[in-house]
Amino acid sequence: MKNSGVPLPQGIEIGALSRIIRHHFADRIEQVIHPLGLTLGQWTVLRELKRTPGASASELARAAVHTPQAVSRLVRSLQEKGLVERSPARGRVVDNHLTAEGHRVVDETFVQIEARLAPALEKFGKAHTEELRRLSHLLIQALEDPA
């Protein structure tokens, strides 16, 4: 998916653009997390647990865009690594929390990932970055609207 300096066609559809952007973002994230023995799926779960402590597997699945079964496997693997702890909550629902080591790993990887993205975002400029964020939120809202 590397562009290798070839200009992208002007009429490329938004779906293709989003896949290309996702690929480049994922590549930067993987450069940071793979040396720590983490997959992108595991890191995504850690990131979501940082944002929503105590989230259940189904809540994490919605946020991480995975199936609840896949998230349950990811959470168990993170528990085995000592990054997540689980506790009974509401009936059969289990709450998931980052351990102190899990918090450390997420905080450390956020800093490293931001550092890897910074050169590209600096070229993009602060105003364009904020506009991209604003437009992305609008697009997400529009896509989530059932109408």
mmCIF file of C-alpha atoms in Angstrom:
data_model
loop_
_atom_site.group_PDB
_atom_site.id
_atom_site.type_symbol
_atom_site.label_atom_id
_atom_site.label_comp_id
_atom_site.label_asym_id
_atom_site.label_seq_id
_atom_site.Cartn_x
_atom_site.Cartn_y
_atom_site.Cartn_z
ATOM 1 C CA MET A 1 0.000 0.000 0.000
ATOM 2 C CA LYS A 2 3.084 2.214 -0.022
ATOM 3 C CA ASN A 3 2.558 5.136 -2.353
ATOM 4 C CA SER A 4 6.271 5.385 -3.323
ATOM 5 C CA GLY A 5 5.924 8.985 -4.410
ATOM 6 C CA VAL A 6 3.362 8.351 -7.151
ATOM 7 C CA PRO A 7 0.632 10.997 -6.909
ATOM 8 C CA LEU A 8 -2.804 9.689 -6.003
ATOM 9 C CA PRO A 9 -5.526 10.303 -8.605
ATOM 10 C CA GLN A 10 -7.683 13.332 -7.793
ATOM 11 C CA GLY A 11 -10.940 11.394 -8.157
ATOM 12 C CA ILE A 12 -10.022 8.583 -5.744
ATOM 13 C CA GLU A 13 -13.066 7.716 -3.624
ATOM 14 C CA ILE A 14 -13.222 8.536 0.070
ATOM 15 C CA GLY A 15 -13.330 4.858 1.060
ATOM 16 C CA ALA A 16 -10.030 4.198 -0.702
ATOM 17 C CA LEU A 17 -8.487 7.312 0.831
ATOM 18 C CA SER A 18 -9.557 6.247 4.316
ATOM 19 C CA ARG A 19 -8.000 2.788 3.791
ATOM 20 C CA ILE A 20 -4.716 4.351 2.668
ATOM 21 C CA ILE A 21 -4.676 6.710 5.656
ATOM 22 C CA ARG A 22 -5.532 3.834 8.012
ATOM 23 C CA HIS A 23 -2.703 1.763 6.554
ATOM 24 C CA HIS A 24 -0.154 4.534 7.183
ATOM 25 C CA PHE A 25 -1.422 5.202 10.709
ATOM 26 C CA ALA A 26 -1.395 1.473 11.509
ATOM 27 C CA ASP A 27 2.151 1.201 10.162
ATOM 28 C CA ARG A 28 3.362 3.978 12.512
ATOM 29 C CA ILE A 29 1.569 2.379 15.474
ATOM 30 C CA GLU A 30 2.957 -1.088 14.695
ATOM 31 C CA GLN A 31 6.508 0.318 14.559
ATOM 32 C CA VAL A 32 6.041 1.225 18.233
ATOM 33 C CA ILE A 33 4.014 -1.709 19.582
ATOM 34 C CA HIS A 34 5.579 -4.727 17.861
ATOM 35 C CA PRO A 35 8.845 -4.463 19.834
ATOM 36 C CA LEU A 36 6.662 -4.637 22.967
ATOM 37 C CA GLY A 37 5.093 -7.890 21.760
ATOM 38 C CA LEU A 38 1.705 -6.296 21.088
ATOM 39 C CA THR A 39 -0.571 -6.601 18.079
ATOM 40 C CA LEU A 40 -2.627 -3.741 16.702
ATOM 41 C CA GLY A 41 -5.779 -5.424 18.041
ATOM 42 C CA GLN A 42 -4.299 -5.699 21.547
ATOM 43 C CA TRP A 43 -3.127 -2.096 21.495
ATOM 44 C CA THR A 44 -6.555 -0.942 20.340
ATOM 45 C CA VAL A 45 -8.147 -2.700 23.333
ATOM 46 C CA LEU A 46 -5.586 -1.119 25.690
ATOM 47 C CA ARG A 47 -6.294 2.314 24.196
ATOM 48 C CA GLU A 48 -10.053 1.861 24.610
ATOM 49 C CA LEU A 49 -9.626 0.671 28.218
ATOM 50 C CA LYS A 50 -7.623 3.812 28.920
ATOM 51 C CA ARG A 51 -10.537 5.845 27.514
ATOM 52 C CA THR A 52 -13.261 3.782 29.211
ATOM 53 C CA PRO A 53 -12.043 2.034 32.364
ATOM 54 C CA GLY A 54 -14.238 -0.892 33.377
ATOM 55 C CA ALA A 55 -15.620 -1.459 29.877
ATOM 56 C CA SER A 56 -17.040 -4.903 29.161
ATOM 57 C CA ALA A 57 -15.914 -6.990 26.182
ATOM 58 C CA SER A 58 -19.020 -6.000 24.215
ATOM 59 C CA GLU A 59 -18.476 -2.297 24.987
ATOM 60 C CA LEU A 60 -14.839 -2.632 23.928
ATOM 61 C CA ALA A 61 -15.909 -4.466 20.776
ATOM 62 C CA ARG A 62 -18.131 -1.577 19.688
ATOM 63 C CA ALA A 63 -15.398 0.976 20.356
ATOM 64 C CA ALA A 64 -12.585 -1.094 18.808
ATOM 65 C CA VAL A 65 -14.667 -2.303 15.834
ATOM 66 C CA HIS A 66 -14.142 -5.991 16.613
ATOM 67 C CA THR A 67 -16.509 -8.803 17.537
ATOM 68 C CA PRO A 68 -17.085 -9.437 21.263
ATOM 69 C CA GLN A 69 -15.505 -12.888 20.819
ATOM 70 C CA ALA A 70 -12.350 -11.393 19.277
ATOM 71 C CA VAL A 71 -12.137 -8.783 22.027
ATOM 72 C CA SER A 72 -12.559 -11.462 24.705
ATOM 73 C CA ARG A 73 -9.550 -13.305 23.239
ATOM 74 C CA LEU A 74 -7.559 -10.082 23.058
ATOM 75 C CA VAL A 75 -8.429 -9.188 26.662
ATOM 76 C CA ARG A 76 -7.398 -12.661 27.876
ATOM 77 C CA SER A 77 -4.057 -12.341 26.078
ATOM 78 C CA LEU A 78 -3.536 -8.901 27.645
ATOM 79 C CA GLN A 79 -4.449 -10.337 31.042
ATOM 80 C CA GLU A 80 -1.785 -13.029 30.564
ATOM 81 C CA LYS A 81 0.740 -10.260 29.823
ATOM 82 C CA GLY A 82 -0.232 -8.511 33.070
ATOM 83 C CA LEU A 83 -1.651 -5.452 31.293
ATOM 84 C CA VAL A 84 -5.359 -5.983 32.026
ATOM 85 C CA GLU A 85 -7.279 -7.262 35.021
ATOM 86 C CA ARG A 86 -10.843 -8.480 34.946
ATOM 87 C CA SER A 87 -13.478 -8.432 37.669
ATOM 88 C CA PRO A 88 -17.113 -9.566 37.896
ATOM 89 C CA ALA A 89 -19.493 -6.656 37.556
ATOM 90 C CA ARG A 90 -23.137 -6.862 36.528
ATOM 91 C CA GLY A 91 -24.443 -10.433 36.389
ATOM 92 C CA ARG A 92 -22.388 -12.292 33.798
ATOM 93 C CA VAL A 93 -20.699 -9.110 32.593
ATOM 94 C CA VAL A 94 -17.006 -8.733 33.421
ATOM 95 C CA ASP A 95 -15.377 -5.335 33.840
ATOM 96 C CA ASN A 96 -11.916 -4.862 32.377
ATOM 97 C CA HIS A 97 -9.296 -2.473 33.732
ATOM 98 C CA LEU A 98 -5.726 -1.605 32.889
ATOM 99 C CA THR A 99 -3.166 -2.674 35.470
ATOM 100 C CA ALA A 100 -0.463 -0.213 36.517
ATOM 101 C CA GLU A 101 1.772 -1.816 33.870
ATOM 102 C CA GLY A 102 -1.051 -1.502 31.321
ATOM 103 C CA HIS A 103 -1.331 2.225 32.051
ATOM 104 C CA ARG A 104 2.440 2.597 31.711
ATOM 105 C CA VAL A 105 2.478 0.783 28.353
ATOM 106 C CA VAL A 106 -0.423 2.827 26.940
ATOM 107 C CA ASP A 107 1.058 6.127 28.127
ATOM 108 C CA GLU A 108 4.502 5.236 26.763
ATOM 109 C CA THR A 109 3.165 4.073 23.405
ATOM 110 C CA PHE A 110 0.970 7.185 23.025
ATOM 111 C CA VAL A 111 4.079 9.364 23.390
ATOM 112 C CA GLN A 112 6.068 7.268 20.904
ATOM 113 C CA ILE A 113 3.228 7.069 18.383
ATOM 114 C CA GLU A 114 2.657 10.833 18.542
ATOM 115 C CA ALA A 115 6.383 11.306 17.919
ATOM 116 C CA ARG A 116 6.180 9.076 14.821
ATOM 117 C CA LEU A 117 3.128 10.947 13.505
ATOM 118 C CA ALA A 118 4.429 14.437 14.338
ATOM 119 C CA PRO A 119 6.560 14.940 11.187
ATOM 120 C CA ALA A 120 3.614 14.182 8.902
ATOM 121 C CA LEU A 121 1.209 16.329 10.910
ATOM 122 C CA GLU A 122 3.730 19.193 10.984
ATOM 123 C CA LYS A 123 3.812 19.101 7.166
ATOM 124 C CA PHE A 124 0.025 19.079 7.193
ATOM 125 C CA GLY A 125 -0.132 22.129 9.466
ATOM 126 C CA LYS A 126 -2.098 22.786 12.650
ATOM 127 C CA ALA A 127 -5.070 24.441 10.928
ATOM 128 C CA HIS A 128 -5.448 21.578 8.423
ATOM 129 C CA THR A 129 -5.042 18.993 11.196
ATOM 130 C CA GLU A 130 -7.844 20.617 13.196
ATOM 131 C CA GLU A 131 -10.015 20.878 10.071
ATOM 132 C CA LEU A 132 -9.400 17.183 9.331
ATOM 133 C CA ARG A 133 -10.413 16.319 12.909
ATOM 134 C CA ARG A 134 -13.570 18.429 12.631
ATOM 135 C CA LEU A 135 -14.550 16.981 9.245
ATOM 136 C CA SER A 136 -13.784 13.437 10.427
ATOM 137 C CA HIS A 137 -16.140 13.906 13.385
ATOM 138 C CA LEU A 138 -18.839 15.214 11.065
ATOM 139 C CA LEU A 139 -18.395 12.255 8.702
ATOM 140 C CA ILE A 140 -18.532 9.755 11.576
ATOM 141 C CA GLN A 141 -21.722 11.354 12.884
ATOM 142 C CA ALA A 142 -23.265 11.286 9.415
ATOM 143 C CA LEU A 143 -22.331 7.630 8.907
ATOM 144 C CA GLU A 144 -23.695 6.660 12.340
ATOM 145 C CA ASP A 145 -27.004 8.401 11.635
ATOM 146 C CA PRO A 146 -29.492 5.629 10.759
ATOM 147 C CA ALA A 147 -31.501 7.949 8.480
#
